[in-house]
Short mmCIF file of C-alpha atoms and ligand atoms in Angstrom, two decimals:
data_model
loop_
_atom_site.label_atom_id
_atom_site.label_comp_id
_atom_site.label_asym_id
_atom_site.label_seq_id
_atom_site.Cartn_x
_atom_site.Cartn_y
_atom_site.Cartn_z
CA MET B 1 -71.13 -44.86 28.67
CA VAL B 2 -74.60 -44.23 29.96
CA ASN B 3 -78.10 -44.91 29.78
CA PRO B 4 -79.58 -42.79 26.84
CA LYS B 5 -83.08 -43.34 27.60
CA GLU B 6 -83.25 -40.91 30.37
CA SER B 7 -85.85 -38.41 29.92
CA PRO B 8 -85.24 -34.72 29.07
CA SER B 9 -87.69 -33.32 31.95
CA GLN B 10 -85.29 -35.00 34.81
CA VAL B 11 -82.29 -33.43 32.86
CA ALA B 12 -82.63 -29.36 33.49
CA PRO B 13 -84.95 -27.27 35.56
CA PRO B 14 -86.38 -24.79 33.18
CA THR B 15 -83.79 -22.07 34.41
CA GLY B 16 -80.44 -22.48 36.11
CA ASP B 17 -77.98 -25.31 35.98
CA MET B 18 -77.97 -29.17 36.29
CA SER B 19 -79.43 -30.34 39.41
CA ALA B 20 -76.76 -31.31 42.01
CA GLU B 21 -77.90 -34.82 42.09
CA GLU B 22 -77.37 -34.95 38.25
CA PHE B 23 -74.01 -33.71 38.66
CA ARG B 24 -73.14 -35.97 41.05
CA ARG B 25 -74.38 -38.99 39.14
CA PHE B 26 -72.70 -37.89 35.89
CA GLY B 27 -69.58 -36.78 37.34
CA HIS B 28 -69.24 -40.09 38.85
CA GLU B 29 -69.90 -41.68 35.40
CA ILE B 30 -67.48 -39.40 33.59
CA VAL B 31 -64.63 -40.01 36.11
CA ASP B 32 -65.30 -43.59 35.53
CA TRP B 33 -65.42 -43.27 31.99
CA ILE B 34 -61.76 -41.36 32.32
CA ALA B 35 -60.43 -44.32 34.38
CA ASN B 36 -61.84 -46.67 31.78
CA TYR B 37 -60.20 -44.75 28.74
CA PHE B 38 -56.66 -44.58 30.34
CA GLU B 39 -57.13 -48.39 31.57
CA HIS B 40 -57.95 -49.37 27.67
CA ILE B 41 -56.45 -46.75 25.38
CA GLU B 42 -54.06 -48.93 24.10
CA GLU B 43 -57.17 -50.55 22.43
CA LEU B 44 -57.57 -47.35 20.40
CA PRO B 45 -55.68 -46.27 17.30
CA VAL B 46 -53.19 -43.51 18.31
CA LEU B 47 -54.03 -41.33 15.09
CA ALA B 48 -57.45 -40.66 14.24
CA GLN B 49 -58.53 -43.25 11.60
CA ILE B 50 -60.98 -41.11 9.84
CA GLU B 51 -61.35 -38.67 6.57
CA PRO B 52 -61.38 -34.94 7.01
CA GLY B 53 -64.90 -34.09 7.35
CA ASP B 54 -66.36 -37.24 8.48
CA LEU B 55 -67.22 -35.85 11.96
CA ARG B 56 -68.52 -32.65 10.47
CA THR B 57 -71.02 -34.36 8.35
CA ALA B 58 -71.87 -36.92 11.36
CA LEU B 59 -73.02 -33.95 13.31
CA PRO B 60 -76.13 -32.20 13.08
CA SER B 61 -76.10 -28.85 11.33
CA SER B 62 -77.97 -26.60 13.12
CA PRO B 63 -78.21 -26.38 17.24
CA PRO B 64 -80.96 -28.35 19.05
CA GLU B 65 -83.91 -26.49 19.86
CA ASN B 66 -84.64 -28.14 23.24
CA GLY B 67 -82.07 -29.30 25.87
CA GLU B 68 -80.75 -32.83 25.49
CA SER B 69 -80.38 -35.53 28.07
CA MET B 70 -76.65 -35.60 29.25
CA ALA B 71 -76.88 -39.37 28.66
CA GLU B 72 -77.57 -38.61 25.05
CA ILE B 73 -74.74 -36.20 25.12
CA LEU B 74 -72.32 -38.71 26.40
CA ALA B 75 -73.18 -41.24 24.16
CA ASP B 76 -72.27 -38.98 21.19
CA ILE B 77 -68.71 -38.85 22.81
CA ASP B 78 -68.27 -42.55 22.43
CA ARG B 79 -70.04 -42.83 18.93
CA LEU B 80 -68.64 -39.68 17.31
CA ILE B 81 -66.00 -37.91 19.25
CA VAL B 82 -63.68 -40.59 20.35
CA PRO B 83 -63.37 -42.21 16.89
CA ALA B 84 -62.21 -38.37 15.80
CA LEU B 85 -59.79 -38.19 18.33
CA THR B 86 -55.69 -38.25 18.04
CA HIS B 87 -54.97 -39.78 21.39
CA TRP B 88 -52.34 -37.78 22.83
CA SER B 89 -52.45 -39.85 26.02
CA HIS B 90 -51.47 -43.02 24.28
CA PRO B 91 -48.37 -44.38 25.26
CA SER B 92 -47.07 -45.16 21.62
CA PHE B 93 -47.59 -41.18 20.86
CA PHE B 94 -44.07 -40.59 19.63
CA ALA B 95 -44.87 -37.63 17.60
CA TYR B 96 -44.03 -34.05 17.64
CA PHE B 97 -43.26 -33.54 21.16
CA ALA B 98 -45.05 -36.28 23.07
CA THR B 99 -46.75 -34.84 26.13
CA SER B 100 -49.34 -36.26 28.65
CA THR B 101 -51.87 -35.05 31.21
CA SER B 102 -51.85 -37.00 34.40
CA ALA B 103 -54.79 -37.80 37.05
CA PRO B 104 -53.87 -34.90 39.35
CA GLY B 105 -53.67 -32.64 36.75
CA ILE B 106 -56.98 -33.44 35.42
CA PHE B 107 -58.46 -32.90 38.82
CA GLY B 108 -57.11 -29.41 38.78
CA GLU B 109 -58.47 -28.71 35.39
CA LEU B 110 -62.04 -29.90 37.18
CA LEU B 111 -61.81 -27.84 39.94
CA SER B 112 -60.54 -24.95 38.04
CA ALA B 113 -63.74 -24.84 35.73
CA ALA B 114 -65.91 -25.13 38.83
CA PHE B 115 -64.33 -22.20 40.41
CA ASP B 116 -64.38 -20.35 37.10
CA VAL B 117 -62.48 -17.48 38.43
CA LYS B 118 -61.18 -14.56 36.02
CA SER B 119 -57.74 -14.16 37.25
CA MET B 120 -57.52 -10.50 36.39
CA LEU B 121 -57.15 -8.62 39.44
CA TRP B 122 -56.01 -9.79 43.04
CA ARG B 123 -59.56 -9.36 44.35
CA THR B 124 -60.89 -11.34 41.71
CA SER B 125 -58.65 -14.38 42.28
CA PRO B 126 -56.67 -14.03 45.40
CA ALA B 127 -56.09 -17.91 45.27
CA SER B 128 -55.14 -17.88 41.87
CA THR B 129 -52.87 -14.96 42.33
CA GLU B 130 -51.07 -16.41 45.25
CA LEU B 131 -50.91 -20.03 44.29
CA GLU B 132 -49.55 -18.90 40.91
CA GLU B 133 -46.72 -17.01 42.81
CA VAL B 134 -45.98 -19.92 45.15
CA THR B 135 -46.22 -22.52 42.66
CA LEU B 136 -44.03 -20.79 40.19
CA ASP B 137 -41.59 -20.13 42.75
CA TRP B 138 -41.55 -23.88 43.95
CA LEU B 139 -40.91 -24.77 40.31
CA ARG B 140 -38.29 -22.41 39.91
CA GLN B 141 -36.33 -23.74 42.71
CA MET B 142 -36.87 -27.36 41.15
CA LEU B 143 -35.26 -25.89 38.03
CA GLY B 144 -32.32 -24.59 39.81
CA LEU B 145 -33.02 -21.13 38.61
CA ASP B 146 -32.37 -17.98 40.74
CA THR B 147 -34.29 -15.93 42.82
CA GLY B 148 -34.23 -13.01 40.55
CA MET B 149 -36.43 -14.95 38.07
CA SER B 150 -40.32 -14.11 38.73
CA GLY B 151 -42.71 -16.40 37.00
CA ILE B 152 -45.95 -15.71 34.97
CA ILE B 153 -48.62 -18.12 33.53
CA TYR B 154 -49.54 -17.90 30.24
CA ASP B 155 -51.49 -20.38 27.79
CA THR B 156 -48.68 -21.33 25.61
CA ALA B 157 -45.13 -20.84 24.63
CA SER B 158 -45.80 -18.98 21.67
CA VAL B 159 -47.47 -16.27 23.77
CA SER B 160 -44.97 -16.42 26.86
CA SER B 161 -42.09 -15.51 23.84
CA MET B 162 -44.45 -12.89 22.40
CA HIS B 163 -44.70 -11.40 25.67
CA ALA B 164 -41.03 -11.80 26.61
CA ILE B 165 -40.16 -10.06 23.17
CA ALA B 166 -42.81 -7.20 24.11
CA ALA B 167 -40.78 -6.56 27.45
CA ALA B 168 -37.32 -6.36 25.81
CA ARG B 169 -38.92 -3.98 23.37
CA GLU B 170 -40.04 -1.87 26.16
CA GLY B 171 -36.58 -1.72 27.46
CA VAL B 172 -35.72 -0.15 24.28
CA GLU B 173 -36.84 3.18 25.68
CA MET B 174 -38.13 4.46 22.47
CA ARG B 175 -41.77 5.26 23.68
CA ILE B 176 -43.14 2.49 21.43
CA ARG B 177 -45.94 1.75 23.63
CA GLU B 178 -47.18 5.54 23.48
CA GLU B 179 -46.43 6.30 19.74
CA GLY B 180 -46.29 2.89 18.12
CA MET B 181 -43.94 2.21 15.47
CA SER B 182 -45.60 3.08 12.23
CA GLY B 183 -44.47 6.47 10.48
CA ARG B 184 -42.08 7.08 12.46
CA LYS B 185 -38.56 8.53 11.32
CA ASP B 186 -36.94 8.50 14.36
CA LEU B 187 -36.90 4.61 14.96
CA PRO B 188 -34.50 2.20 13.48
CA LEU B 189 -35.29 -0.88 12.14
CA LEU B 190 -35.14 -3.30 15.27
CA ARG B 191 -33.52 -6.54 15.17
CA VAL B 192 -34.20 -9.85 17.05
CA TYR B 193 -32.22 -13.13 16.81
CA ALA B 194 -32.70 -16.44 16.68
CA SER B 195 -31.01 -19.63 15.20
CA GLU B 196 -32.07 -20.98 12.30
CA GLN B 197 -33.81 -23.86 14.49
CA ALA B 198 -35.81 -21.70 16.57
CA HIS B 199 -39.42 -22.39 16.66
CA SER B 200 -41.83 -20.68 14.37
CA SER B 201 -43.48 -18.93 17.34
CA ILE B 202 -40.74 -16.60 17.67
CA ASP B 203 -41.47 -15.16 14.16
CA LYS B 204 -45.18 -15.32 14.67
CA GLY B 205 -44.02 -12.98 18.01
CA VAL B 206 -42.40 -10.31 15.81
CA ILE B 207 -45.00 -10.21 13.24
CA THR B 208 -47.78 -9.98 16.01
CA LEU B 209 -45.54 -7.21 17.77
CA GLY B 210 -45.39 -5.22 14.38
CA LEU B 211 -41.95 -5.52 14.02
CA GLY B 212 -42.05 -7.26 10.98
CA GLN B 213 -40.50 -10.59 9.67
CA ARG B 214 -37.33 -8.80 8.31
CA ALA B 215 -36.70 -7.73 12.06
CA LEU B 216 -35.85 -11.23 12.78
CA ARG B 217 -32.53 -12.29 11.70
CA LYS B 218 -31.99 -16.30 11.68
CA ILE B 219 -28.29 -17.29 12.91
CA PRO B 220 -26.62 -20.32 11.20
CA THR B 221 -26.17 -23.37 13.32
CA ASP B 222 -23.17 -25.68 13.95
CA ASN B 223 -23.59 -29.27 12.40
CA GLU B 224 -25.30 -30.26 15.91
CA PHE B 225 -27.87 -27.62 15.09
CA ARG B 226 -26.88 -24.95 17.84
CA MET B 227 -26.75 -21.64 17.45
CA ASP B 228 -23.07 -20.25 16.15
CA PRO B 229 -22.12 -17.66 18.90
CA ASN B 230 -19.87 -16.20 16.52
CA ALA B 231 -21.96 -16.05 13.69
CA LEU B 232 -24.23 -14.08 16.18
CA ALA B 233 -21.58 -11.71 17.37
CA ASP B 234 -20.86 -11.01 13.60
CA ALA B 235 -24.66 -10.63 12.59
CA ILE B 236 -25.28 -8.11 15.77
CA ASP B 237 -21.91 -5.98 14.38
CA GLU B 238 -22.97 -6.02 10.86
CA ASP B 239 -26.45 -4.68 11.82
CA LYS B 240 -25.22 -1.96 13.74
CA ARG B 241 -22.99 -1.05 11.20
CA ASN B 242 -25.83 -0.63 8.98
CA GLY B 243 -28.00 1.42 11.49
CA PHE B 244 -30.23 -1.36 13.00
CA LEU B 245 -31.16 -1.50 16.59
CA PRO B 246 -30.33 -4.97 17.74
CA PHE B 247 -32.30 -5.81 21.02
CA CYS B 248 -33.25 -9.17 21.92
CA VAL B 249 -31.77 -12.73 21.20
CA VAL B 250 -33.69 -16.01 21.37
CA ALA B 251 -31.55 -19.02 22.41
CA THR B 252 -33.56 -22.52 22.39
CA VAL B 253 -33.15 -25.14 24.98
CA GLY B 254 -34.52 -27.98 23.08
CA THR B 255 -35.31 -26.95 19.62
CA THR B 256 -38.22 -28.70 17.93
CA SER B 257 -36.81 -30.36 15.25
CA THR B 258 -33.86 -32.19 17.08
CA SER B 259 -33.98 -30.87 20.88
CA SER B 260 -30.48 -29.36 20.50
CA ILE B 261 -29.32 -26.59 23.16
CA ASP B 262 -27.85 -23.32 22.00
CA PRO B 263 -24.73 -22.54 23.68
CA VAL B 264 -26.49 -20.06 26.25
CA PRO B 265 -23.23 -19.37 28.15
CA ALA B 266 -21.72 -17.93 24.95
CA ILE B 267 -24.63 -16.35 23.80
CA VAL B 268 -25.24 -14.50 26.97
CA GLU B 269 -21.30 -13.17 26.55
CA VAL B 270 -22.60 -11.67 23.29
CA CYS B 271 -25.89 -10.29 24.77
CA GLU B 272 -24.13 -8.65 27.63
CA ARG B 273 -21.68 -7.02 25.63
CA ASP B 274 -24.19 -5.62 23.52
CA VAL B 275 -26.79 -4.79 26.42
CA MET B 276 -29.57 -6.92 24.57
CA TRP B 277 -32.34 -8.76 26.11
CA LEU B 278 -31.68 -12.67 26.30
CA HIS B 279 -35.08 -14.67 25.95
CA VAL B 280 -34.83 -18.57 26.56
CA ASP B 281 -37.15 -20.83 24.77
CA ALA B 282 -36.95 -23.73 27.09
CA ALA B 283 -40.54 -24.63 26.15
CA TYR B 284 -39.50 -28.29 25.78
CA GLY B 285 -36.10 -28.80 27.09
CA GLY B 286 -36.31 -26.64 30.56
CA SER B 287 -38.55 -29.39 32.29
CA ALA B 288 -35.27 -31.57 32.23
CA ALA B 289 -33.59 -29.34 34.69
CA ILE B 290 -35.97 -30.86 37.43
CA VAL B 291 -33.64 -33.86 36.97
CA PRO B 292 -30.50 -33.20 39.36
CA GLU B 293 -27.73 -34.90 37.05
CA MET B 294 -29.54 -32.75 34.18
CA GLN B 295 -29.68 -29.41 35.60
CA HIS B 296 -26.78 -28.49 33.36
CA VAL B 297 -29.37 -28.02 30.38
CA LEU B 298 -29.76 -24.84 31.65
CA ASP B 299 -26.40 -23.59 32.24
CA GLY B 300 -26.08 -19.97 31.87
CA CYS B 301 -29.80 -19.02 32.04
CA HIS B 302 -29.04 -17.42 35.48
CA ARG B 303 -27.54 -14.84 33.30
CA ALA B 304 -30.75 -14.55 31.04
CA ASP B 305 -33.48 -11.82 30.99
CA SER B 306 -36.22 -14.40 30.44
CA LEU B 307 -37.03 -17.94 29.74
CA VAL B 308 -40.15 -19.94 28.74
CA LEU B 309 -41.11 -23.46 29.83
CA ASN B 310 -44.01 -25.38 29.44
CA PRO B 311 -45.55 -27.74 31.67
CA HIS B 312 -47.81 -28.92 29.34
CA LYS B 313 -44.84 -30.47 27.14
CA TRP B 314 -43.05 -32.32 29.76
CA LEU B 315 -44.25 -31.82 33.21
CA PHE B 316 -47.45 -34.08 32.83
CA THR B 317 -49.91 -30.80 32.83
CA PRO B 318 -52.97 -31.02 30.92
CA PHE B 319 -53.06 -28.39 28.23
CA ASP B 320 -52.34 -25.55 28.33
CA LEU B 321 -50.14 -23.92 30.58
CA SER B 322 -46.61 -22.37 29.98
CA VAL B 323 -44.52 -20.34 32.39
CA LEU B 324 -42.54 -17.11 31.59
CA TYR B 325 -40.03 -16.50 34.12
CA CYS B 326 -38.78 -12.99 33.84
CA ARG B 327 -36.11 -10.79 35.58
CA HIS B 328 -37.83 -7.72 34.57
CA MET B 329 -41.24 -7.82 35.94
CA ASP B 330 -41.17 -3.97 35.66
CA LEU B 331 -40.52 -3.66 32.40
CA LEU B 332 -43.59 -6.27 31.17
CA ARG B 333 -45.81 -4.56 33.69
CA ARG B 334 -44.91 -1.06 31.86
CA ALA B 335 -45.51 -2.63 28.46
CA PHE B 336 -48.96 -4.05 29.53
CA SER B 337 -50.54 -2.43 32.44
CA LEU B 338 -53.47 -0.62 31.59
CA VAL B 339 -56.02 -0.12 34.75
CA PRO B 340 -59.52 1.60 33.82
CA GLU B 341 -61.24 3.01 36.49
CA TYR B 342 -63.90 0.13 36.68
CA LEU B 343 -60.91 -2.01 37.60
CA ARG B 344 -59.17 0.03 40.13
CA THR B 345 -58.71 -1.22 43.71
CA PRO B 346 -57.46 0.11 46.79
CA GLU B 347 -55.03 -2.73 47.21
CA GLN B 348 -53.51 -2.58 43.76
CA GLU B 349 -50.31 -0.89 44.50
CA LYS B 350 -49.52 -3.47 47.33
CA VAL B 351 -50.93 -6.77 45.28
CA ARG B 352 -49.87 -8.45 42.15
CA SER B 353 -52.67 -8.54 39.27
CA GLY B 354 -51.94 -10.88 36.27
CA SER B 355 -53.76 -8.84 33.75
CA ASP B 356 -50.91 -6.04 34.42
CA TYR B 357 -48.68 -8.49 32.69
CA GLY B 358 -49.90 -9.51 29.25
CA VAL B 359 -52.57 -8.89 26.70
CA GLN B 360 -55.16 -11.12 28.51
CA LEU B 361 -57.83 -9.35 30.97
CA GLY B 362 -59.28 -12.68 32.22
CA ARG B 363 -56.95 -15.32 32.84
CA ARG B 364 -57.39 -19.20 33.65
CA PHE B 365 -56.88 -20.52 37.18
CA ARG B 366 -54.17 -22.71 35.62
CA ALA B 367 -51.71 -22.71 38.49
CA LEU B 368 -54.11 -24.80 40.61
CA LYS B 369 -53.55 -27.94 38.30
CA LEU B 370 -49.70 -27.66 38.34
CA TRP B 371 -49.61 -26.90 42.18
CA MET B 372 -51.57 -30.20 42.60
CA ILE B 373 -49.01 -32.18 39.98
CA ILE B 374 -46.03 -31.08 41.96
CA ARG B 375 -47.64 -31.97 45.30
CA TYR B 376 -48.75 -35.37 44.15
CA PHE B 377 -45.62 -36.36 42.21
CA GLY B 378 -43.19 -34.36 44.47
CA ALA B 379 -39.65 -33.35 42.52
CA THR B 380 -38.45 -36.48 42.94
CA GLY B 381 -41.30 -38.28 41.19
CA LEU B 382 -41.24 -35.85 38.57
CA ALA B 383 -37.83 -36.09 37.91
CA ALA B 384 -37.69 -39.75 37.75
CA ARG B 385 -40.55 -39.91 35.17
CA ILE B 386 -38.30 -37.41 33.24
CA ARG B 387 -35.26 -39.45 33.50
CA GLU B 388 -37.02 -42.78 32.47
CA HIS B 389 -37.90 -40.88 29.45
CA CYS B 390 -34.58 -40.11 28.33
CA ARG B 391 -33.62 -43.60 29.34
CA LEU B 392 -35.85 -45.12 26.73
CA ALA B 393 -34.89 -42.57 24.12
CA LYS B 394 -31.15 -43.74 24.54
CA LEU B 395 -32.04 -47.28 24.47
CA PHE B 396 -33.98 -46.84 21.18
CA ALA B 397 -31.05 -45.01 19.97
CA SER B 398 -28.96 -47.71 20.95
CA TRP B 399 -30.93 -49.93 18.71
CA VAL B 400 -30.70 -47.72 15.82
CA GLU B 401 -26.82 -47.42 16.22
CA ALA B 402 -26.50 -51.01 16.39
CA ASP B 403 -28.24 -51.71 13.24
CA PRO B 404 -26.57 -50.80 9.77
CA ASN B 405 -30.04 -50.33 8.51
CA TRP B 406 -30.91 -47.41 10.39
CA GLU B 407 -28.87 -44.49 11.37
CA LEU B 408 -28.95 -41.42 13.91
CA MET B 409 -29.36 -38.18 12.65
CA ALA B 410 -28.87 -35.74 15.43
CA PRO B 411 -27.46 -36.30 19.34
CA LEU B 412 -30.06 -36.78 21.74
CA PRO B 413 -29.60 -34.29 24.99
CA PHE B 414 -33.26 -35.37 25.87
CA ALA B 415 -35.75 -37.86 25.05
CA LEU B 416 -36.24 -37.24 21.43
CA VAL B 417 -34.55 -39.64 18.91
CA CYS B 418 -33.93 -38.22 15.20
CA PHE B 419 -32.98 -41.40 12.99
CA ARG B 420 -34.13 -42.79 9.76
CA ALA B 421 -33.75 -45.94 7.68
CA ARG B 422 -30.47 -46.21 5.85
CA PRO B 423 -30.53 -49.66 4.05
CA THR B 424 -28.48 -50.38 1.20
CA LEU B 425 -29.98 -49.87 -2.06
CA ALA B 426 -29.65 -52.10 -4.85
CA ASP B 427 -29.68 -49.24 -7.14
CA GLU B 428 -27.96 -46.34 -6.07
CA THR B 429 -29.05 -43.60 -8.69
CA LYS B 430 -31.31 -40.81 -6.79
CA GLU B 431 -30.44 -42.39 -3.58
CA ALA B 432 -31.16 -39.18 -1.18
CA GLU B 433 -34.48 -38.99 -2.93
CA ARG B 434 -35.27 -42.42 -2.49
CA LEU B 435 -34.26 -42.58 0.98
CA ASP B 436 -36.54 -39.61 1.60
CA ASP B 437 -39.49 -41.33 -0.32
CA LEU B 438 -38.55 -44.68 1.80
CA ASN B 439 -38.56 -43.04 5.40
CA GLU B 440 -41.78 -41.31 4.38
CA ALA B 441 -43.16 -44.42 3.74
CA ILE B 442 -42.07 -46.34 6.67
CA MET B 443 -43.59 -43.23 8.97
CA HIS B 444 -46.90 -43.32 7.15
CA GLY B 445 -46.99 -47.33 7.18
CA VAL B 446 -46.36 -47.18 11.05
CA ASN B 447 -48.96 -44.42 11.53
CA ALA B 448 -51.65 -46.19 9.59
CA THR B 449 -51.38 -49.16 11.71
CA GLY B 450 -52.85 -46.99 14.42
CA ARG B 451 -50.22 -48.78 16.89
CA ALA B 452 -47.80 -45.76 17.07
CA PHE B 453 -47.48 -42.45 15.81
CA LEU B 454 -44.38 -40.65 14.62
CA SER B 455 -43.56 -37.62 12.83
CA HIS B 456 -40.85 -36.09 10.87
CA THR B 457 -38.49 -33.24 10.17
CA LYS B 458 -35.74 -32.37 7.48
CA LEU B 459 -32.17 -32.53 8.61
CA HIS B 460 -29.54 -31.23 6.43
CA ASP B 461 -32.21 -31.51 3.78
CA LYS B 462 -33.06 -35.33 4.23
CA LEU B 463 -36.17 -36.57 5.71
CA THR B 464 -35.60 -37.68 9.20
CA LEU B 465 -38.04 -39.78 11.69
CA ARG B 466 -38.64 -38.09 15.10
CA LEU B 467 -39.54 -40.48 18.05
CA SER B 468 -40.23 -38.37 21.24
CA ILE B 469 -40.65 -39.85 24.44
CA GLY B 470 -42.81 -37.80 26.96
CA ASN B 471 -46.19 -39.54 27.72
CA ILE B 472 -46.32 -40.52 31.45
CA ARG B 473 -47.97 -43.88 30.31
CA THR B 474 -44.77 -45.05 27.81
CA THR B 475 -43.14 -47.96 29.10
CA GLU B 476 -40.17 -49.81 27.49
CA ARG B 477 -42.52 -52.35 25.97
CA HIS B 478 -43.91 -49.41 23.83
CA VAL B 479 -40.61 -48.33 22.64
CA ARG B 480 -39.84 -52.01 21.65
CA GLN B 481 -43.00 -52.23 19.75
CA VAL B 482 -42.43 -49.18 17.65
CA TRP B 483 -39.03 -50.55 16.85
CA GLU B 484 -40.70 -53.62 15.54
CA LEU B 485 -43.20 -51.76 13.72
CA LEU B 486 -40.62 -49.43 12.06
CA ASN B 487 -38.49 -52.75 10.94
CA GLU B 488 -41.58 -54.49 9.62
CA GLN B 489 -42.31 -51.50 7.39
CA LEU B 490 -38.77 -51.33 6.49
CA ARG B 491 -38.95 -55.22 5.21
CA ARG B 492 -42.31 -54.22 3.50
CA HIS B 493 -40.77 -51.43 1.34
N1 LIG I 501 -40.70 -23.37 21.35
C1 LIG I 501 -40.30 -24.77 20.92
C2 LIG I 501 -38.96 -25.05 21.39
C3 LIG I 501 -41.52 -25.82 20.84
O1 LIG I 501 -41.19 -26.88 20.31
C4 LIG I 501 -42.88 -25.29 20.85
C5 LIG I 501 -43.71 -26.23 20.15
O2 LIG I 501 -43.44 -27.44 20.02
C6 LIG I 501 -43.13 -24.39 21.01
C7 LIG I 501 -41.99 -23.19 21.51
C8 LIG I 501 -44.77 -23.37 20.92
O3 LIG I 501 -45.35 -24.07 22.19
P1 LIG I 501 -46.83 -23.92 22.34
O4 LIG I 501 -47.85 -24.81 21.47
O5 LIG I 501 -47.12 -23.89 23.67
O6 LIG I 501 -46.93 -22.19 21.71
#
């Protein structure tokens, strides 16, 4: 990447930062390097081909006594760091939920690192505070959500959902903020409901909030992995009869295993009947509502109390950036606002300060990258990319469906295909187990080639492969290639 022979004396003055001249030079080199990385990323193995501990042992065990040249540091990025990367930006990354960064997002990150604002009070970061409000309102409009929803940025969906549950709990009016939960005889067991397909972040949210795992009741799903709203209503009724206090339901739009969509319109009816908070986890699926003909995926959400969506999943935003839309910002504020004297400002009653709405005091200037992404691609450009990912997923699914050696394992409302190999086995004893082993071997075989990366889940107790399309660089060629790789592995096993 750079010439490592540069002398350290040129590098850093005895005090202070790198010189502007040097910053400019390495800055240009790094941008060149990144452009080159994207141009040649397909030559790299998607999944890091190293063994655990390899990088750690290649690195010095103690820090350098004296500063090193930037050239040396950057050379080690090539030599040590890149081989230890799993390349999430690779167009053949199909595992988990495939995501990707984008050029305007990278520029936003770069600028935000330069500004380095701590967006805690309006006055410490007017630009961050107001740009966040404006950008999230743009996004709200693009998603077709109503004006009653106000947005706030956190790092991840796990944190967004935890804050939503905390706001819901604040609405219970049992002075939990002031008196806590432990040792209280007047406090019934609070209950949160989510489907058995809900993301583990909901479990972690209730754990973190001190509600305890037993406060989360998992509701069964139908044969398409969607929450059963009748089972939800029955569970709430039963809990109420037994003295529990149900206060929050979490519905998911785009579950992690299959991307199924819980029936939000029916769930909202149950929540309204019982005056419960409805939080929608649309971390993955929500972005699809930007596509006009897919806006129905958020049906019913105009009656939800809060909704989380992750631009870092399917809106080409470099990790991290999660948005919580909330209809009751007053409750969120009541749950978290705490202004010590040293943070009091004359304008505090007139403005929004991010730290009033969450655990963190200082917050990164994340809105900048999202604003740049929305401006650069425009609503139509973002929709076109998501639409294409859905088309590619459906194309792949059509190959699976047409081939007797493979089968689809779940409907695909978005751009995630759940499938598995199901060839006729010569010997049918222990068929279920052998099919699981076969599919696992196929997945590991494909991943070991370094040319694609897939992950798995279990559906109806069957090992299922997942192909998620969400990377801005993925094209039909990559999808055809992974289909060939899968078939090659099937022939081998
Ligand atoms: N919710 C759903 C539906 C997810 O699929 C995921 C992660 O894949 C999360 C929440 C957690 O996301 P994060 O990593 O932003 O906490």
